[in-house]
Coordinates of N, CA and C in Angstrom, one line a residue:
L1 N 2.1 -70.2 86.8 CA 0.8 -70.8 86.8 C 0.0 -70.2 88.0
D2 N -1.1 -69.6 87.7 CA -1.9 -69.0 88.8 C -2.6 -70.2 89.6
S3 N -2.7 -70.0 90.9 CA -3.1 -71.1 91.7 C -4.5 -71.6 91.4
S4 N -5.4 -70.7 90.9 CA -6.8 -71.1 90.6 C -6.8 -72.0 89.3
D5 N -5.8 -71.8 88.4 CA -5.7 -72.6 87.2 C -5.4 -74.0 87.5
E6 N -4.5 -74.3 88.5 CA -4.2 -75.7 88.8 C -5.3 -76.4 89.6
L7 N -6.3 -75.6 90.1 CA -7.5 -76.3 90.7 C -8.6 -76.4 89.7
K8 N -8.5 -75.7 88.6 CA -9.6 -75.7 87.6 C -9.8 -77.1 87.0
I9 N -11.0 -77.5 86.9 CA -11.3 -78.8 86.3 C -11.5 -78.7 84.8
P10 N -10.8 -79.5 84.0 CA -10.8 -79.3 82.5 C -12.2 -79.4 82.0
G11 N -12.5 -78.7 80.9 CA -13.8 -78.8 80.2 C -14.6 -77.5 80.4
D12 N -15.8 -77.5 79.8 CA -16.7 -76.3 79.8 C -17.5 -76.3 81.1
N13 N -17.0 -75.8 82.1 CA -17.6 -75.9 83.4 C -17.1 -74.8 84.4
P14 N -17.8 -74.5 85.5 CA -17.3 -73.5 86.4 C -16.6 -74.2 87.6
L15 N -16.3 -75.5 87.5 CA -15.8 -76.3 88.6 C -14.3 -76.1 88.9
E16 N -14.0 -76.2 90.2 CA -12.7 -76.3 90.7 C -12.6 -77.3 91.8
Y17 N -11.4 -77.9 92.0 CA -11.1 -78.7 93.1 C -11.1 -77.9 94.4
C18 N -11.6 -78.4 95.5 CA -11.5 -77.7 96.8 C -10.0 -77.5 97.2
Q19 N -9.2 -78.5 96.9 CA -7.8 -78.5 97.3 C -7.1 -79.3 96.2
K20 N -5.7 -79.2 96.2 CA -5.0 -80.0 95.2 C -5.4 -81.4 95.3
P21 N -5.8 -82.1 94.1 CA -6.3 -83.4 94.1 C -5.2 -84.5 94.2
T22 N -4.1 -84.2 94.8 CA -2.9 -85.1 94.7 C -3.2 -86.5 95.2
N23 N -4.0 -86.6 96.3 CA -4.2 -88.0 96.8 C -5.7 -88.5 96.6
D24 N -6.4 -87.7 95.7 CA -7.8 -88.1 95.5 C -7.8 -89.5 94.7
I25 N -8.8 -90.2 95.0 CA -9.0 -91.5 94.3 C -9.5 -91.3 92.9
L26 N -10.3 -90.2 92.7 CA -10.8 -89.9 91.3 C -10.0 -88.8 90.7
A27 N -9.4 -89.1 89.5 CA -8.8 -88.1 88.7 C -9.8 -87.7 87.6
I28 N -10.2 -86.5 87.7 CA -11.2 -86.0 86.7 C -10.5 -85.5 85.5
E29 N -10.9 -86.1 84.3 CA -10.3 -85.7 83.1 C -11.0 -84.6 82.4
K30 N -12.4 -84.6 82.5 CA -13.1 -83.5 81.9 C -14.5 -83.5 82.4
V31 N -15.1 -82.3 82.5 CA -16.5 -82.2 82.8 C -17.1 -81.1 81.9
D32 N -18.1 -81.4 81.1 CA -18.8 -80.4 80.3 C -20.2 -80.2 80.8
L33 N -20.6 -78.9 80.9 CA -21.9 -78.5 81.3 C -22.5 -77.8 80.0
D34 N -23.8 -78.2 79.7 CA -24.5 -77.5 78.6 C -25.9 -77.2 79.1
P35 N -26.3 -76.0 79.2 CA -25.5 -74.8 79.0 C -24.5 -74.5 80.2
N36 N -23.5 -73.8 79.9 CA -22.5 -73.3 80.9 C -22.5 -71.8 80.8
P37 N -22.9 -71.0 81.8 CA -23.4 -71.5 83.1 C -24.8 -72.1 83.0
P38 N -25.3 -72.9 84.0 CA -26.7 -73.4 83.9 C -27.7 -72.2 83.9
R39 N -28.9 -72.5 83.4 CA -29.9 -71.5 83.3 C -31.2 -72.0 83.9
A40 N -31.9 -71.1 84.6 CA -33.1 -71.5 85.3 C -34.1 -72.0 84.2
G41 N -34.9 -73.0 84.5 CA -35.9 -73.5 83.7 C -35.4 -74.3 82.5
Q42 N -34.1 -74.5 82.3 CA -33.6 -75.3 81.2 C -33.0 -76.6 81.7
T43 N -32.9 -77.6 80.8 CA -32.3 -78.8 81.1 C -30.8 -78.6 81.1
L44 N -30.1 -79.0 82.1 CA -28.6 -79.0 82.2 C -28.1 -80.4 81.9
T45 N -27.2 -80.5 80.9 CA -26.6 -81.8 80.6 C -25.2 -81.8 81.1
I46 N -24.9 -82.8 81.9 CA -23.5 -82.9 82.5 C -22.9 -84.1 81.9
K47 N -21.7 -83.9 81.3 CA -20.9 -85.1 80.8 C -19.6 -85.1 81.5
A48 N -19.2 -86.2 82.1 CA -18.0 -86.3 82.9 C -17.2 -87.5 82.6
T49 N -15.9 -87.4 82.6 CA -15.0 -88.5 82.4 C -13.9 -88.4 83.5
G50 N -13.6 -89.6 84.1 CA -12.5 -89.6 85.1 C -12.0 -91.0 85.3
T51 N -10.9 -91.1 86.1 CA -10.3 -92.4 86.3 C -10.2 -92.6 87.8
F52 N -10.6 -93.8 88.3 CA -10.5 -94.2 89.7 C -9.2 -94.9 89.9
S53 N -8.4 -94.6 90.9 CA -7.1 -95.3 91.2 C -7.4 -96.5 92.0
E54 N -8.6 -96.7 92.5 CA -8.9 -97.9 93.3 C -10.4 -98.1 93.2
D55 N -10.9 -99.3 93.6 CA -12.4 -99.5 93.6 C -13.0 -98.6 94.7
V56 N -14.2 -98.2 94.5 CA -14.9 -97.4 95.5 C -16.1 -98.3 96.0
E57 N -16.1 -98.7 97.2 CA -17.1 -99.7 97.8 C -18.3 -99.0 98.4
E58 N -19.3 -99.8 98.7 CA -20.5 -99.3 99.4 C -20.0 -98.6 100.7
G59 N -20.8 -97.6 101.1 CA -20.5 -96.9 102.3 C -19.8 -95.5 102.0
A60 N -19.5 -95.3 100.7 CA -18.9 -94.0 100.4 C -20.0 -92.9 100.5
K61 N -19.6 -91.7 100.8 CA -20.6 -90.6 101.1 C -20.2 -89.4 100.2
V62 N -21.3 -88.6 100.0 CA -21.1 -87.2 99.4 C -21.7 -86.2 100.3
H63 N -20.9 -85.2 100.7 CA -21.4 -84.1 101.5 C -21.6 -82.9 100.6
L64 N -22.8 -82.5 100.6 CA -23.2 -81.4 99.6 C -23.6 -80.2 100.4
Q65 N -23.1 -79.0 100.0 CA -23.4 -77.7 100.6 C -23.8 -76.8 99.5
V66 N -24.9 -76.1 99.6 CA -25.2 -75.0 98.7 C -25.5 -73.8 99.5
K67 N -24.8 -72.7 99.2 CA -25.0 -71.4 99.8 C -25.5 -70.4 98.8
Y68 N -26.4 -69.5 99.3 CA -26.9 -68.4 98.5 C -26.4 -67.2 99.3
G69 N -25.3 -66.5 98.7 CA -24.7 -65.5 99.5 C -24.1 -66.1 100.8
L70 N -24.5 -65.7 102.0 CA -24.1 -66.3 103.2 C -25.1 -67.3 103.8
I71 N -26.2 -67.4 103.1 CA -27.3 -68.3 103.6 C -27.0 -69.7 103.1
R72 N -27.0 -70.7 104.1 CA -26.8 -72.1 103.7 C -28.1 -72.7 103.4
L73 N -28.3 -73.0 102.1 CA -29.6 -73.6 101.6 C -29.6 -75.1 101.8
I74 N -28.5 -75.8 101.5 CA -28.4 -77.2 101.7 C -27.1 -77.6 102.4
N75 N -27.2 -78.5 103.3 CA -26.1 -79.0 104.0 C -26.4 -80.4 104.4
Q76 N -26.0 -81.4 103.5 CA -26.5 -82.7 103.7 C -25.4 -83.8 103.3
E77 N -25.5 -84.9 104.0 CA -24.6 -86.0 103.6 C -25.5 -87.1 103.0
A78 N -25.1 -87.6 101.8 CA -25.9 -88.6 101.2 C -25.0 -89.9 100.8
D79 N -25.6 -91.0 100.6 CA -25.0 -92.2 100.2 C -24.6 -92.1 98.7
L80 N -23.3 -92.1 98.5 CA -22.8 -92.0 97.1 C -23.3 -93.1 96.2
C81 N -23.4 -94.3 96.7 CA -23.8 -95.5 95.9 C -25.3 -95.3 95.5
E82 N -26.1 -94.7 96.4 CA -27.5 -94.5 96.0 C -27.6 -93.4 95.0
Q83 N -26.8 -92.3 95.1 CA -26.9 -91.2 94.2 C -26.4 -91.5 92.8
I84 N -25.4 -92.4 92.6 CA -24.9 -92.6 91.3 C -25.8 -93.5 90.5
K85 N -26.8 -94.2 91.1 CA -27.7 -95.0 90.4 C -28.4 -94.2 89.3
S86 N -28.7 -92.9 89.6 CA -29.4 -92.0 88.7 C -28.6 -91.8 87.4
V87 N -27.3 -92.0 87.4 CA -26.5 -91.9 86.2 C -26.1 -93.2 85.6
G88 N -26.8 -94.3 86.1 CA -26.5 -95.6 85.5 C -25.3 -96.3 86.0
L89 N -24.7 -95.8 87.1 CA -23.5 -96.4 87.7 C -23.9 -97.1 89.0
E90 N -23.1 -98.1 89.5 CA -23.4 -98.7 90.8 C -22.1 -99.1 91.4
C91 N -22.1 -99.2 92.8 CA -21.0 -99.6 93.5 C -20.9 -101.1 93.5
P92 N -19.7 -101.7 93.6 CA -18.4 -100.9 93.7 C -18.1 -100.3 92.3
L93 N -17.6 -99.0 92.4 CA -17.1 -98.3 91.2 C -15.7 -98.9 91.0
K94 N -15.5 -99.5 89.8 CA -14.3 -100.2 89.5 C -13.1 -99.3 89.2
K95 N -11.9 -99.7 89.6 CA -10.7 -99.0 89.2 C -10.7 -98.8 87.7
G96 N -10.2 -97.7 87.3 CA -10.1 -97.4 85.8 C -11.0 -96.3 85.4
Q97 N -11.1 -96.1 84.1 CA -11.8 -95.0 83.5 C -13.3 -95.2 83.6
T98 N -14.1 -94.1 83.9 CA -15.5 -94.2 83.8 C -16.0 -92.9 83.2
N99 N -17.2 -92.9 82.7 CA -17.8 -91.7 82.2 C -19.3 -91.8 82.3
F100 N -20.0 -90.6 82.4 CA -21.4 -90.6 82.5 C -22.0 -89.3 82.0
T101 N -23.3 -89.4 81.6 CA -24.0 -88.2 81.1 C -25.3 -88.1 82.0
K102 N -25.6 -87.0 82.4 CA -26.8 -86.8 83.3 C -27.5 -85.5 82.9
D103 N -28.8 -85.6 82.7 CA -29.7 -84.4 82.5 C -30.3 -84.0 83.8
V104 N -30.2 -82.7 84.1 CA -30.8 -82.2 85.3 C -31.8 -81.1 84.9
E105 N -33.0 -81.2 85.4 CA -34.0 -80.2 85.1 C -33.8 -79.1 86.1
M106 N -33.4 -77.9 85.6 CA -33.2 -76.8 86.5 C -34.5 -76.1 86.9
P107 N -34.7 -75.8 88.2 CA -36.0 -75.2 88.5 C -36.2 -73.9 87.9
Q108 N -37.5 -73.5 87.8 CA -37.8 -72.2 87.3 C -38.9 -71.6 88.2
P109 N -38.8 -70.5 88.8 CA -37.6 -69.6 88.7 C -36.6 -69.9 89.8
I110 N -35.4 -69.5 89.6 CA -34.3 -69.6 90.6 C -34.1 -68.1 91.0
P111 N -34.2 -67.8 92.3 CA -33.9 -66.4 92.7 C -32.5 -66.0 92.2
P112 N -32.5 -64.8 91.6 CA -31.2 -64.3 91.0 C -30.2 -64.1 92.1
G113 N -28.9 -64.3 91.8 CA -27.8 -64.1 92.7 C -26.7 -65.1 92.6
K114 N -25.8 -65.1 93.5 CA -24.6 -66.0 93.4 C -24.8 -67.2 94.4
Y115 N -24.6 -68.4 93.8 CA -24.7 -69.6 94.6 C -23.3 -70.3 94.6
H116 N -23.0 -70.8 95.8 CA -21.7 -71.5 96.0 C -22.0 -72.9 96.3
V117 N -21.5 -73.8 95.5 CA -21.8 -75.3 95.7 C -20.5 -76.0 96.0
L118 N -20.6 -76.8 97.0 CA -19.4 -77.6 97.4 C -19.9 -79.1 97.6
A119 N -19.1 -80.0 96.9 CA -19.4 -81.4 97.0 C -18.1 -82.1 97.4
D120 N -18.1 -82.7 98.6 CA -17.0 -83.4 99.1 C -17.3 -84.9 99.1
V121 N -16.6 -85.7 98.4 CA -16.9 -87.2 98.2 C -15.8 -88.0 98.8
Y122 N -16.2 -89.0 99.7 CA -15.1 -89.7 100.4 C -15.6 -91.2 100.7
T123 N -14.6 -92.0 100.9 CA -14.9 -93.4 101.1 C -15.4 -93.6 102.6
K124 N -15.9 -94.8 102.9 CA -16.4 -95.1 104.2 C -15.2 -94.9 105.2
D125 N -14.0 -95.1 104.8 CA -12.8 -94.8 105.7 C -12.3 -93.4 105.7
K126 N -13.1 -92.5 105.1 CA -12.8 -91.1 105.0 C -11.6 -90.7 104.1
N127 N -11.3 -91.6 103.2 CA -10.3 -91.2 102.2 C -11.0 -90.4 101.1
N128 N -10.3 -89.3 100.6 CA -10.8 -88.4 99.6 C -11.0 -89.1 98.3
I129 N -12.2 -89.1 97.7 CA -12.5 -89.5 96.3 C -12.3 -88.3 95.5
T130 N -13.0 -87.2 95.8 CA -12.8 -85.9 95.1 C -13.5 -84.9 96.0
C131 N -13.2 -83.6 95.7 CA -13.9 -82.5 96.4 C -14.0 -81.4 95.3
L132 N -15.2 -81.0 95.0 CA -15.4 -80.0 94.0 C -16.2 -78.8 94.5
E133 N -15.9 -77.6 93.9 CA -16.7 -76.5 94.3 C -16.9 -75.6 93.0
A134 N -18.0 -74.8 93.1 CA -18.3 -74.0 92.0 C -19.1 -72.8 92.5
T135 N -19.0 -71.7 91.8 CA -19.8 -70.5 92.0 C -20.6 -70.2 90.7
V136 N -21.9 -70.2 90.9 CA -22.8 -70.0 89.7 C -23.7 -68.8 90.0
T137 N -23.8 -67.9 89.0 CA -24.7 -66.8 89.2 C -25.9 -66.9 88.3
F138 N -27.1 -66.7 88.9 CA -28.3 -66.8 88.1 C -28.9 -65.4 88.0
G139 N -29.5 -65.1 86.9 CA -30.1 -63.7 86.7 C -29.1 -62.8 86.2
D140 N -29.5 -61.5 86.0 CA -28.6 -60.6 85.4 C -27.8 -59.8 86.4

């Protein structure tokens, strides 16, 4: 088994775990992106299913980084409980299976090139919920 295969997230997506998700609170079963890869100016539909091994309380954070080549475009920490309201979820996220669908309007135009996205999600006590990364190329 190739090391990148064991970090690959199941489904139609370019996502991988940042590291082995052995102790992560969220076990991701599947993530589907439509279209995959995302396209500038089109609606991106994200469908995800996963299972939480414990409740996730208020105070959880998501650290998001987006790089274009070597240039860091976004480097921010956000409140996870605020962010998930946009997909109809709210904290506490209960132990057990959850799924959501989210439509994202992709901007037009997006400068062509390779973008690296990293999202690190953790509880208020800094326990790993999940950490995902992806490389997406726009343009030809």
